[in-house]
Short mmCIF file of C-alpha atoms and ligand atoms in Angstrom, two decimals:
data_model
loop_
_atom_site.label_atom_id
_atom_site.label_comp_id
_atom_site.label_asym_id
_atom_site.label_seq_id
_atom_site.Cartn_x
_atom_site.Cartn_y
_atom_site.Cartn_z
CA MET A 1 2.53 26.44 8.95
CA PRO A 2 4.03 28.14 5.51
CA ILE A 3 0.86 28.95 3.25
CA GLU A 4 0.70 27.28 0.26
CA ASN A 5 0.74 28.60 -2.80
CA PRO A 6 -2.03 27.53 -4.64
CA PHE A 7 -1.13 28.90 -8.04
CA GLU A 8 1.74 26.88 -7.62
CA ASP A 9 0.64 22.94 -6.65
CA PRO A 10 0.17 20.88 -9.85
CA LEU A 11 -3.08 20.27 -11.08
CA ARG A 12 -3.51 16.44 -10.94
CA PHE A 13 -3.92 15.80 -14.12
CA GLU A 14 -1.07 17.88 -15.91
CA ARG A 15 1.84 15.34 -14.44
CA ARG A 16 5.37 14.75 -15.50
CA VAL A 17 7.75 12.03 -13.71
CA PRO A 18 10.81 13.65 -12.59
CA GLU A 19 13.90 11.58 -11.75
CA CYS A 20 14.73 10.95 -8.16
CA ALA A 21 16.08 8.85 -5.58
CA ILE A 22 13.75 7.46 -3.16
CA VAL A 23 15.58 6.92 0.56
CA ILE A 24 13.74 4.18 2.14
CA PHE A 25 14.37 4.16 6.05
CA GLY A 26 13.17 1.02 7.29
CA ALA A 27 14.21 -0.80 4.40
CA ASN A 28 13.79 -4.55 6.29
CA GLY A 29 10.92 -3.58 7.57
CA ASP A 30 7.30 -5.29 6.34
CA LEU A 31 6.08 -2.50 4.49
CA THR A 32 8.75 -2.36 2.54
CA LYS A 33 8.84 -6.14 1.32
CA ARG A 34 4.43 -5.85 1.07
CA LYS A 35 4.05 -2.95 -0.11
CA LEU A 36 6.43 -0.42 -1.52
CA LEU A 37 9.00 -1.98 -3.06
CA PRO A 38 5.97 -4.25 -5.05
CA ALA A 39 4.37 -0.90 -6.28
CA LEU A 40 7.78 0.49 -7.16
CA TYR A 41 8.63 -2.47 -9.55
CA ARG A 42 4.63 -2.18 -10.58
CA LEU A 43 5.61 1.06 -11.93
CA ALA A 44 8.67 0.35 -13.66
CA TYR A 45 6.70 -2.33 -15.30
CA ASP A 46 4.46 0.11 -16.36
CA ARG A 47 7.12 2.77 -17.41
CA ARG A 48 5.68 4.83 -15.34
CA LEU A 49 8.94 6.34 -13.40
CA SER A 50 11.58 8.36 -15.04
CA ALA A 51 15.04 6.42 -16.38
CA GLY A 52 16.62 8.64 -13.79
CA PHE A 53 15.44 6.76 -10.63
CA ALA A 54 16.99 4.87 -7.94
CA VAL A 55 16.03 3.65 -4.02
CA ALA A 56 18.52 3.39 -1.44
CA GLY A 57 16.93 1.11 1.66
CA ILE A 58 18.54 2.04 5.17
CA SER A 59 18.19 -0.13 8.19
CA ARG A 60 20.10 -1.72 10.94
CA THR A 61 21.27 -5.01 9.12
CA SER A 62 24.20 -5.04 7.42
CA MET A 63 23.69 -6.07 3.93
CA SER A 64 25.37 -5.58 0.70
CA ASP A 65 23.79 -3.95 -2.28
CA ASP A 66 23.24 -7.34 -4.04
CA GLN A 67 22.13 -9.06 -0.83
CA PHE A 68 19.31 -6.10 -0.34
CA ARG A 69 18.28 -6.67 -4.36
CA ASP A 70 17.90 -10.68 -3.55
CA LYS A 71 15.77 -10.05 -0.98
CA MET A 72 13.38 -7.13 -2.66
CA LYS A 73 13.23 -9.35 -5.40
CA GLU A 74 12.22 -12.81 -3.64
CA ALA A 75 9.48 -9.83 -1.95
CA VAL A 76 8.18 -8.44 -5.02
CA GLN A 77 7.49 -12.13 -6.27
CA GLN A 78 5.78 -13.01 -3.20
CA PHE A 79 3.99 -9.49 -2.19
CA SER A 80 2.96 -8.47 -5.82
CA ASP A 81 -0.38 -8.52 -6.83
CA ASP A 82 -0.27 -9.66 -10.01
CA THR A 83 1.34 -12.90 -10.54
CA HIS A 84 3.62 -12.21 -14.15
CA PHE A 85 6.99 -11.25 -13.00
CA ASP A 86 9.67 -10.24 -15.93
CA GLU A 87 12.90 -10.94 -14.81
CA ASP A 88 14.30 -8.18 -17.73
CA VAL A 89 11.98 -5.53 -15.84
CA TRP A 90 13.65 -6.56 -12.55
CA GLN A 91 17.21 -6.55 -13.45
CA ALA A 92 16.75 -2.81 -15.16
CA PHE A 93 14.94 -1.85 -11.90
CA ALA A 94 17.39 -3.69 -9.43
CA ALA A 95 20.38 -1.55 -10.94
CA GLY A 96 19.24 1.30 -9.28
CA LEU A 97 18.93 -0.46 -5.84
CA PHE A 98 21.27 0.35 -3.18
CA TYR A 99 21.39 -0.20 0.71
CA VAL A 100 23.05 1.86 3.82
CA ALA A 101 23.39 -0.13 7.07
CA GLY A 102 23.43 2.04 9.66
CA ASP A 103 21.49 3.11 12.99
CA ILE A 104 19.09 6.26 12.90
CA ALA A 105 20.22 7.45 16.17
CA ASP A 106 24.11 7.52 14.72
CA ALA A 107 25.23 11.04 12.99
CA GLY A 108 27.68 8.61 10.87
CA LEU A 109 24.92 7.12 8.99
CA TYR A 110 23.23 10.65 7.40
CA GLN A 111 27.69 11.22 6.47
CA ARG A 112 27.58 7.80 4.54
CA LEU A 113 24.07 8.67 3.03
CA ALA A 114 25.09 11.70 1.95
CA ALA A 115 28.34 10.56 0.20
CA ARG A 116 26.07 7.43 -1.12
CA LEU A 117 23.33 10.06 -2.63
CA ALA A 118 25.92 11.81 -4.17
CA GLU A 119 27.54 8.78 -6.18
CA ILE A 120 23.96 7.91 -6.77
CA GLU A 121 22.99 11.23 -8.23
CA LYS A 122 26.20 11.34 -10.79
CA ALA A 123 25.38 7.18 -11.69
CA ARG A 124 21.31 7.16 -12.21
CA HIS A 125 21.27 11.01 -13.05
CA THR A 126 18.38 11.55 -10.57
CA GLY A 127 19.30 15.24 -10.61
CA GLY A 128 19.61 16.15 -7.23
CA ASN A 129 15.92 14.88 -6.24
CA VAL A 130 15.03 12.83 -2.94
CA LEU A 131 12.10 11.45 -1.84
CA PHE A 132 12.63 10.55 1.47
CA TYR A 133 10.50 7.82 3.42
CA LEU A 134 9.77 7.16 7.19
CA SER A 135 8.52 3.58 7.17
CA THR A 136 9.84 3.03 11.28
CA GLN A 137 8.93 2.58 14.41
CA PRO A 138 7.21 5.99 14.64
CA SER A 139 9.37 6.98 17.76
CA GLN A 140 12.41 7.26 14.72
CA TYR A 141 10.31 9.65 12.62
CA ALA A 142 11.38 12.82 14.35
CA PRO A 143 15.03 11.34 15.23
CA ALA A 144 15.60 11.04 11.42
CA ALA A 145 14.24 13.81 9.96
CA LEU A 146 16.51 15.94 12.36
CA GLY A 147 18.99 13.34 11.69
CA LEU A 148 18.78 14.47 8.00
CA GLY A 149 18.53 17.94 8.64
CA SER A 150 21.88 18.05 10.44
CA ALA A 151 23.56 16.14 7.59
CA GLY A 152 22.42 19.09 5.28
CA LEU A 153 20.04 16.50 3.16
CA GLY A 154 16.92 18.47 3.68
CA LYS A 155 18.14 20.63 1.28
CA GLY A 156 19.83 20.10 -2.05
CA ASN A 157 20.30 21.03 -5.95
CA GLY A 158 16.77 19.60 -6.61
CA TRP A 159 13.52 19.15 -4.23
CA ARG A 160 13.61 16.85 -1.40
CA ARG A 161 10.46 15.58 0.20
CA LEU A 162 9.59 13.66 2.80
CA ILE A 163 7.01 10.96 3.55
CA VAL A 164 5.58 9.97 6.56
CA GLU A 165 3.71 6.41 7.86
CA LYS A 166 0.75 6.95 9.57
CA PRO A 167 0.38 7.00 12.73
CA PHE A 168 0.73 10.53 12.84
CA GLY A 169 1.12 10.71 17.24
CA HIS A 170 -1.11 9.44 19.28
CA ASP A 171 -2.91 12.45 20.43
CA LEU A 172 -3.60 15.96 19.16
CA GLU A 173 -0.44 17.10 21.54
CA SER A 174 2.19 14.59 20.28
CA ALA A 175 0.92 15.12 16.49
CA ARG A 176 1.98 18.55 17.04
CA GLU A 177 5.31 17.78 18.10
CA LEU A 178 5.70 15.59 15.66
CA SER A 179 4.58 18.10 12.88
CA ASP A 180 7.20 20.65 14.82
CA ASN A 181 10.11 18.03 14.39
CA LEU A 182 9.76 17.69 11.19
CA HIS A 183 9.13 21.81 10.00
CA GLN A 184 12.53 22.29 11.65
CA VAL A 185 14.26 20.34 8.26
CA PHE A 186 11.11 20.33 5.71
CA ALA A 187 8.57 22.76 4.86
CA GLU A 188 5.04 21.60 5.42
CA ALA A 189 4.24 21.72 1.37
CA ASP A 190 7.07 19.31 1.45
CA VAL A 191 5.76 16.83 3.96
CA TYR A 192 3.70 14.23 2.92
CA ARG A 193 1.70 12.30 5.52
CA ILE A 194 0.17 8.97 3.69
CA ASP A 195 -3.06 7.79 4.58
CA HIS A 196 -3.67 4.67 2.18
CA TYR A 197 -6.96 4.89 2.10
CA LEU A 198 -6.75 8.19 0.29
CA GLY A 199 -4.56 6.30 -2.59
CA LYS A 200 -7.52 3.53 -3.12
CA GLU A 201 -8.79 3.86 -6.60
CA THR A 202 -12.91 3.63 -5.10
CA VAL A 203 -12.05 6.24 -2.94
CA GLN A 204 -10.57 8.72 -5.73
CA ASN A 205 -13.85 7.81 -7.58
CA ILE A 206 -15.75 8.95 -4.76
CA LEU A 207 -15.03 12.87 -6.04
CA ALA A 208 -15.10 12.06 -9.72
CA PHE A 209 -18.91 10.54 -9.03
CA ARG A 210 -19.98 13.30 -6.82
CA PHE A 211 -18.09 16.13 -8.61
CA GLY A 212 -18.11 14.63 -12.37
CA ASN A 213 -21.65 14.19 -12.57
CA GLY A 214 -24.70 16.55 -12.31
CA ILE A 215 -27.60 14.56 -11.00
CA PHE A 216 -26.10 13.00 -7.40
CA GLU A 217 -24.88 16.37 -5.85
CA PRO A 218 -28.66 18.19 -5.68
CA LEU A 219 -29.30 15.25 -3.50
CA TRP A 220 -26.46 14.96 -1.19
CA ASN A 221 -27.47 16.86 1.40
CA ARG A 222 -29.67 16.74 4.93
CA ARG A 223 -33.15 17.05 3.09
CA TYR A 224 -32.36 13.54 0.91
CA VAL A 225 -29.86 11.86 2.93
CA ASN A 226 -31.38 9.97 6.19
CA HIS A 227 -28.09 8.87 7.13
CA VAL A 228 -24.64 7.63 6.32
CA GLN A 229 -22.95 3.91 7.29
CA ILE A 230 -19.10 3.64 6.84
CA THR A 231 -17.58 0.20 7.58
CA ALA A 232 -14.54 -1.48 7.58
CA ALA A 233 -14.92 -4.78 8.31
CA GLU A 234 -11.83 -6.84 8.57
CA SER A 235 -11.93 -11.00 9.40
CA ILE A 236 -7.89 -11.09 10.11
CA GLY A 237 -7.15 -10.76 13.61
CA VAL A 238 -3.89 -8.24 14.63
CA GLU A 239 -1.72 -10.77 12.68
CA GLY A 240 1.59 -10.80 14.81
CA ARG A 241 0.95 -6.77 15.46
CA GLY A 242 -0.60 -7.55 18.73
CA ALA A 243 2.07 -5.46 20.27
CA TYR A 244 1.59 -2.34 18.18
CA TYR A 245 -2.10 -2.61 18.36
CA GLN A 246 -2.75 -3.19 21.83
CA GLU A 247 -1.30 0.68 21.97
CA ALA A 248 -3.23 1.75 19.23
CA GLY A 249 -6.69 0.33 18.87
CA ALA A 250 -9.31 0.25 16.23
CA LEU A 251 -10.34 3.80 17.17
CA ALA A 252 -6.96 5.05 16.60
CA ASP A 253 -5.47 2.54 14.04
CA MET A 254 -8.55 3.08 11.60
CA ILE A 255 -10.68 5.53 12.78
CA GLN A 256 -8.64 8.55 13.18
CA ASN A 257 -6.99 8.47 10.28
CA HIS A 258 -8.68 6.38 7.19
CA LEU A 259 -11.98 6.29 8.40
CA LEU A 260 -12.37 10.02 9.11
CA GLN A 261 -10.53 11.10 5.46
CA VAL A 262 -13.28 8.26 3.81
CA MET A 263 -15.97 10.64 5.70
CA ALA A 264 -14.46 14.06 4.87
CA THR A 265 -14.81 12.77 0.88
CA ILE A 266 -17.99 11.56 0.89
CA ALA A 267 -19.13 14.66 2.75
CA MET A 268 -16.88 17.48 2.00
CA GLU A 269 -17.80 20.60 -0.33
CA PRO A 270 -17.34 20.59 -3.68
CA SER A 271 -13.47 21.82 -4.49
CA ALA A 272 -13.07 25.30 -6.94
CA SER A 273 -10.72 23.47 -8.54
CA PHE A 274 -8.74 19.81 -8.76
CA ARG A 275 -5.45 21.39 -7.32
CA ALA A 276 -3.93 20.07 -4.17
CA THR A 277 -4.71 23.05 -2.31
CA SER A 278 -8.29 23.25 -3.25
CA VAL A 279 -9.02 19.72 -2.28
CA ARG A 280 -7.15 19.58 0.47
CA ASP A 281 -8.70 22.74 2.28
CA GLU A 282 -12.40 21.41 1.87
CA ARG A 283 -11.37 18.23 3.15
CA SER A 284 -9.83 19.70 6.28
CA LYS A 285 -13.03 22.44 6.59
CA LEU A 286 -15.04 19.01 6.59
CA LEU A 287 -12.78 17.37 9.28
CA ARG A 288 -13.12 20.73 11.61
CA SER A 289 -16.98 20.67 11.09
CA ILE A 290 -17.25 17.27 12.76
CA ARG A 291 -18.43 17.37 16.47
CA HIS A 292 -16.48 17.69 19.02
CA MET A 293 -18.37 15.31 21.72
CA THR A 294 -18.86 16.13 24.96
CA PRO A 295 -18.43 12.86 27.71
CA ASP A 296 -21.79 12.41 28.22
CA GLU A 297 -22.57 12.18 24.27
CA ILE A 298 -19.87 9.78 24.12
CA ARG A 299 -20.80 7.42 26.01
CA GLN A 300 -24.02 7.39 23.79
CA ASN A 301 -22.76 7.76 20.43
CA THR A 302 -19.48 5.42 20.33
CA VAL A 303 -18.90 1.40 21.28
CA PRO A 304 -15.77 0.25 21.98
CA GLY A 305 -15.68 -3.97 21.23
CA GLN A 306 -13.13 -6.20 21.69
CA TYR A 307 -13.04 -9.71 20.36
CA GLY A 308 -13.61 -12.75 22.59
CA PRO A 309 -12.81 -17.05 21.36
CA ALA A 310 -14.79 -18.35 19.63
CA ARG A 311 -15.19 -22.24 17.97
CA ILE A 312 -16.31 -21.93 14.33
CA GLY A 313 -15.97 -25.08 11.71
CA GLY A 314 -14.77 -27.24 14.59
CA GLN A 315 -11.72 -24.80 15.20
CA ASP A 316 -11.25 -22.72 18.09
CA LEU A 317 -9.70 -19.44 17.49
CA PRO A 318 -8.10 -17.23 19.74
CA GLY A 319 -9.53 -14.30 21.02
CA PHE A 320 -7.78 -10.93 21.41
CA ARG A 321 -6.43 -11.06 25.07
CA GLN A 322 -4.91 -14.78 23.88
CA GLU A 323 -2.83 -13.26 20.76
CA THR A 324 1.03 -13.30 21.35
CA GLY A 325 2.19 -10.04 22.80
CA VAL A 326 -1.06 -9.00 24.41
CA ASP A 327 -2.13 -8.43 28.16
CA PRO A 328 -4.52 -11.29 29.25
CA GLN A 329 -6.40 -8.14 30.95
CA SER A 330 -6.14 -5.85 27.94
CA GLN A 331 -8.62 -2.99 27.49
CA THR A 332 -7.58 -2.44 23.66
CA ASP A 333 -10.41 -1.76 21.42
CA THR A 334 -10.66 -4.17 18.30
CA TYR A 335 -13.55 -3.01 17.00
CA ALA A 336 -15.05 1.02 17.70
CA ALA A 337 -18.01 2.37 16.01
CA ALA A 338 -19.13 5.91 16.31
CA THR A 339 -21.87 8.08 15.31
CA PHE A 340 -20.74 11.61 14.32
CA PHE A 341 -22.53 15.21 13.23
CA VAL A 342 -21.38 17.48 10.85
CA GLU A 343 -21.91 20.90 11.74
CA ASN A 344 -22.47 22.49 8.99
CA TRP A 345 -25.60 23.98 6.55
CA ARG A 346 -25.41 20.64 4.37
CA TRP A 347 -25.43 17.86 7.04
CA ALA A 348 -26.94 19.48 10.20
CA GLY A 349 -28.72 16.66 11.92
CA VAL A 350 -27.56 13.55 9.69
CA PRO A 351 -26.00 10.94 11.58
CA PHE A 352 -22.60 9.43 10.03
CA TYR A 353 -22.36 5.88 11.90
CA VAL A 354 -18.81 4.82 11.38
CA ARG A 355 -17.11 1.25 12.13
CA THR A 356 -14.63 -1.09 12.21
CA GLY A 357 -13.20 -3.88 13.64
CA LYS A 358 -11.24 -7.09 13.40
CA ARG A 359 -12.02 -10.28 13.57
CA LEU A 360 -15.77 -9.59 11.62
CA PRO A 361 -17.54 -12.00 9.53
CA LYS A 362 -15.51 -10.94 6.67
CA ARG A 363 -13.73 -8.17 4.79
CA VAL A 364 -15.70 -5.62 3.23
CA THR A 365 -15.05 -1.78 3.08
CA GLU A 366 -18.23 0.31 2.25
CA ILE A 367 -20.06 3.44 2.00
CA ALA A 368 -23.99 3.12 2.35
CA ILE A 369 -26.37 6.33 2.26
CA GLU A 370 -29.56 6.16 2.92
CA PHE A 371 -31.76 8.12 1.23
CA ASN A 372 -35.18 9.58 3.03
CA ARG A 373 -38.35 7.29 2.04
CA ALA A 374 -40.63 8.75 -0.52
CA PRO A 375 -43.00 11.44 1.53
CA LEU A 376 -45.81 9.59 0.37
CA ALA A 377 -46.69 5.60 0.35
CA ILE A 378 -48.99 5.03 -2.30
CA PHE A 379 -48.50 1.24 -2.79
CA GLU A 380 -50.60 0.39 -0.21
CA ASN A 381 -50.53 -3.36 -0.75
CA GLN A 382 -46.81 -3.60 -0.60
CA ASP A 383 -45.49 -6.58 1.25
CA GLY A 384 -42.59 -5.69 3.83
CA ASP A 385 -40.19 -6.28 1.54
CA GLY A 386 -40.72 -3.11 -0.53
CA ASN A 387 -40.96 -0.53 1.87
CA VAL A 388 -37.33 0.38 2.24
CA PRO A 389 -35.76 3.33 1.68
CA ASN A 390 -33.22 4.09 -1.37
CA LEU A 391 -29.33 3.62 -0.85
CA LEU A 392 -26.50 3.87 -2.72
CA ILE A 393 -23.44 1.91 -1.76
CA VAL A 394 -20.12 2.73 -2.96
CA ARG A 395 -18.14 -0.25 -2.64
CA ILE A 396 -14.13 0.23 -1.38
CA GLN A 397 -13.47 -3.12 -1.35
CA PRO A 398 -13.27 -6.19 -2.39
CA GLU A 399 -15.73 -5.87 -5.12
CA GLU A 400 -14.87 -2.03 -6.20
CA GLY A 401 -17.72 -0.64 -7.68
CA ILE A 402 -21.50 1.01 -7.10
CA SER A 403 -24.87 0.23 -6.95
CA LEU A 404 -27.84 2.18 -6.11
CA LYS A 405 -31.15 0.50 -4.39
CA PHE A 406 -34.44 1.26 -5.23
CA LEU A 407 -38.34 -0.08 -5.78
CA SER A 408 -39.34 -2.04 -8.47
CA LYS A 409 -42.30 -3.66 -9.53
CA ARG A 410 -42.60 -7.26 -9.48
CA PRO A 411 -43.98 -9.03 -12.53
CA GLY A 412 -47.79 -9.85 -12.25
CA ALA A 413 -51.12 -8.75 -10.82
CA GLY A 414 -51.31 -6.09 -8.03
CA MET A 415 -48.11 -3.52 -7.41
CA ASN A 416 -45.93 -5.46 -5.49
CA LEU A 417 -42.45 -3.59 -5.03
CA ARG A 418 -39.34 -5.12 -4.56
CA PRO A 419 -35.80 -3.73 -4.17
CA VAL A 420 -33.27 -4.05 -7.54
CA SER A 421 -29.86 -2.74 -8.03
CA MET A 422 -28.20 -1.11 -10.35
CA ASP A 423 -24.56 -1.93 -10.33
CA PHE A 424 -21.57 -0.30 -11.94
CA ASN A 425 -18.92 -2.85 -10.84
CA TYR A 426 -14.90 -1.59 -11.59
CA GLY A 427 -13.87 -4.72 -13.07
CA SER A 428 -16.61 -5.42 -16.04
CA SER A 429 -16.41 -1.80 -16.73
CA PHE A 430 -13.12 -0.76 -17.12
CA GLY A 431 -11.18 -4.67 -17.47
CA GLU A 432 -8.42 -3.49 -16.23
CA ARG A 433 -6.44 -3.51 -13.26
CA SER A 434 -6.66 -0.67 -10.59
CA PRO A 435 -3.15 0.43 -9.60
CA SER A 436 -2.56 -0.41 -5.93
CA ALA A 437 -3.02 2.48 -3.03
CA TYR A 438 1.14 2.57 -2.60
CA GLU A 439 1.50 2.99 -6.57
CA THR A 440 -0.82 5.68 -7.12
CA LEU A 441 0.55 7.75 -3.72
CA LEU A 442 4.32 6.96 -4.31
CA LEU A 443 4.23 8.16 -7.64
CA ASP A 444 2.13 11.16 -6.60
CA ALA A 445 4.64 11.85 -3.84
CA ILE A 446 7.33 11.90 -6.99
CA ILE A 447 5.46 14.05 -9.10
CA GLY A 448 4.75 16.71 -6.19
CA ASP A 449 1.25 16.30 -5.98
CA ALA A 450 0.13 16.43 -2.40
CA THR A 451 -3.88 15.94 -3.40
CA LEU A 452 -3.86 12.87 -1.36
CA TYR A 453 -2.01 13.06 1.17
CA THR A 454 -3.04 14.57 4.45
CA ARG A 455 -1.98 17.92 6.11
CA GLN A 456 -1.31 19.06 9.27
CA ASP A 457 -4.45 20.64 9.91
CA MET A 458 -6.29 17.69 8.60
CA VAL A 459 -4.46 15.70 11.17
CA GLU A 460 -5.02 17.60 14.12
CA ALA A 461 -8.66 18.04 13.23
CA SER A 462 -8.94 14.34 13.20
CA TRP A 463 -7.60 14.08 16.69
CA SER A 464 -9.84 16.64 17.95
CA VAL A 465 -12.69 14.49 17.34
CA VAL A 466 -10.82 11.32 18.73
CA GLU A 467 -8.75 11.91 21.32
CA PRO A 468 -11.95 13.24 23.74
CA ILE A 469 -13.40 9.70 22.82
CA GLN A 470 -10.26 8.04 23.42
CA ASN A 471 -10.20 9.82 27.10
CA VAL A 472 -13.82 8.66 27.94
CA TRP A 473 -12.77 5.29 26.75
CA ARG A 474 -9.36 5.23 28.82
CA GLN A 475 -11.47 6.34 32.06
CA THR A 476 -14.05 3.48 31.65
CA LYS A 477 -13.39 -0.45 32.79
CA PHE A 478 -15.11 -2.17 29.56
CA ASP A 479 -16.73 -5.51 30.10
CA PHE A 480 -14.13 -7.00 27.65
CA PRO A 481 -14.64 -9.35 25.55
CA ASN A 482 -17.78 -8.37 24.33
CA TYR A 483 -18.08 -10.19 20.84
CA PRO A 484 -16.45 -13.21 19.65
CA VAL A 485 -14.78 -13.97 16.68
CA GLY A 486 -16.98 -14.28 13.56
CA SER A 487 -19.47 -11.94 14.92
CA TRP A 488 -20.39 -8.46 13.63
CA GLY A 489 -19.45 -6.62 16.50
CA PRO A 490 -21.01 -5.76 20.00
CA ALA A 491 -25.02 -5.90 20.47
CA ALA A 492 -24.10 -2.46 22.18
CA ALA A 493 -23.68 -1.23 18.20
CA ASP A 494 -26.61 -2.15 17.25
CA GLU A 495 -28.16 -0.48 20.26
CA MET A 496 -26.66 2.94 19.36
CA LEU A 497 -28.42 2.79 15.91
CA ALA A 498 -31.37 1.74 17.30
CA ARG A 499 -32.15 4.69 19.45
CA ARG A 500 -32.25 6.53 15.95
CA GLY A 501 -34.61 3.68 14.42
CA HIS A 502 -31.45 2.36 11.98
CA VAL A 503 -30.10 -0.67 11.71
CA TRP A 504 -26.74 -1.59 10.22
CA ARG A 505 -26.17 -3.18 7.48
CA LYS A 506 -24.88 -6.31 6.79
CA PRO A 507 -22.84 -5.99 3.88
C1 BG6 B 601 -3.60 -0.31 8.14
C2 BG6 B 601 -3.81 -0.95 9.83
O1 BG6 B 601 -3.97 0.97 8.28
O2 BG6 B 601 -4.60 -0.57 7.92
C3 BG6 B 601 -4.50 -2.64 9.92
O3 BG6 B 601 -3.37 -0.28 10.73
C4 BG6 B 601 -5.51 -2.17 8.90
O4 BG6 B 601 -4.53 -2.41 11.06
C5 BG6 B 601 -5.11 -1.69 7.37
O5 BG6 B 601 -5.52 -4.23 8.50
C6 BG6 B 601 -6.54 -2.33 6.71
O6 BG6 B 601 -6.07 -1.43 5.08
P1 BG6 B 601 -6.71 -2.35 4.16
O7 BG6 B 601 -6.18 -1.49 2.84
O8 BG6 B 601 -6.34 -3.62 4.14
O9 BG6 B 601 -7.91 -2.06 4.19
#
C-alpha cells in the first residue's frame, strides 16, 4: 500500500472546491435517487460546487440525457430532506447532467465514456478532474475499476478518484482481493471507501467534543469510564432488500462498518493534527486494538437475533422469514450484539457493548458512556432512583445532541437525589440545517479530503474482528426467530450484559 504523505493531504479547514465531473455507476439505482442526486443538488443550491461541474450517470437502461434529467428531477423532489425546490437552481444544475448507457462488462462502454468525458470537459470546463462513484452491485466494483483502467481513464490531465460504496468485501480475504483489484488502477490515496456514518454531523462532532474541549478528555479512560453502549436501532425491516440482507445480516451490514467506525471515533487517541492521515491513523490504530475473540469468547460475548412475527395495534406484522425474497428457514441475523474490548492502556477491561437491529421499537442511534459511581456514598437516605451513575449520551439520530446525566438534590427537606440532565441540542443551539452525510462526504471527495473515509487497513482491521464471529455464527444453528417485531431484541443480549452487572439502556 503506498504511504500517504501527511504533508500533502489537506487540513479539513483549508478547503477549495475544484472543478470536476462525477461519474456515477449505478445511476438508475436506489442510492443515486435517494441520496446522491439530492445531495449534489443541495450542494449546488448552497453554492458549494465550483462552476465547472458535471455529472455523468451510467447504467444499463437506455435513456437520453433529457430523460435522465427528468428522472433525477423527480428523485430530487421526492427524496430531498428539504421541502423547498428551486426551479432555477435545478435548471442550472441539470444542464450539467449527462447519461451514458452501457454494461459494466462491455469494453465499449469505457470507450464511449472516455469520448463523452472529453466533450463534457470542453463544454463544462471540468479541468480533466474526474470522481468515479461505484454505486452498483458489489460484484461489479472490480470489473468497473478494471474497465476504467483498460480505457486509460484511471489517469488523465486532472486528478482521478474513486468512491466505493459498502460492502468492502464480505470477509477479510474478499476485502483484500477487492483492494488489490482497485489498486491496479487507483492508488490507495485515491480510493475513497464511503461509510456514511462518518459523514453524519453528530459523528464528526464527537471529535470536536473530545478534542476541542479540555474537560472531558481527562475522564476518557478506564479509570473513570465503567462501560460504553453503542446502539443503532431501526424500526424498519429489510424494506424490499430481503435478498441482499439475507446474505449480509446485521453484523456485516452495520457493525463491521458503521458501528466499529463510531466506536473507533469514540475511543481513538487524540490525533496530532487534523490532517486526514493523522486522524485516520488513530482510527485505524484503535480498530487494530480491538480484541479478536476466541470461539468460546464469541459464544459468551456476542448475540445474534432474528425478528419473528407479531401482532401490534391490531395489525399482523411479518417476521423476517416471511419477508419477500427471504428463505423461510433463514439463519440470517437481523439483530447483532457484541461485547468488545480494546486492548490498550486507555481502555483495558472496559466493555464496549455494541448492538443493532431491525424492527426494534424505534429508530435511534446513540452512544452512552457510563462513568464509575462516586467512590463513597455519603447520601445514605437517597431513594432507589437516586443511586445511579453519571452518563454521557451522544445522540447521533434522530434528536441530535449530547446530554450529561448527573444527580441533583430534590427540593425539600432531606437529601433526596434524583438524576437530571444537562442537554445540548443541535436544533435549538444552532437553528440551522445540518448537511446530510452524503453532502459532506461528496464535497470532501471533490476537495480531496479523505479524513472521513475508510482506508484499506481500517477495513481489514474491522473484518479481522468480525470474521471470527461470523464463522462461529455460521457453524451454529440458532433457534430463530428469537425476538418479536417491536421488542428490544433477544433476551440473550440482556443476559450478556447482566453477567457483568450491566443493563442496556432503553433510549
Ligand atoms: C445502511 C445499511 O448502510 O445503513 C442499512 O445497509 C441501514 O441496512 C442503514 O438501514 C442505516 O443508515 P441510517 O443513516 O438510516 O442510520
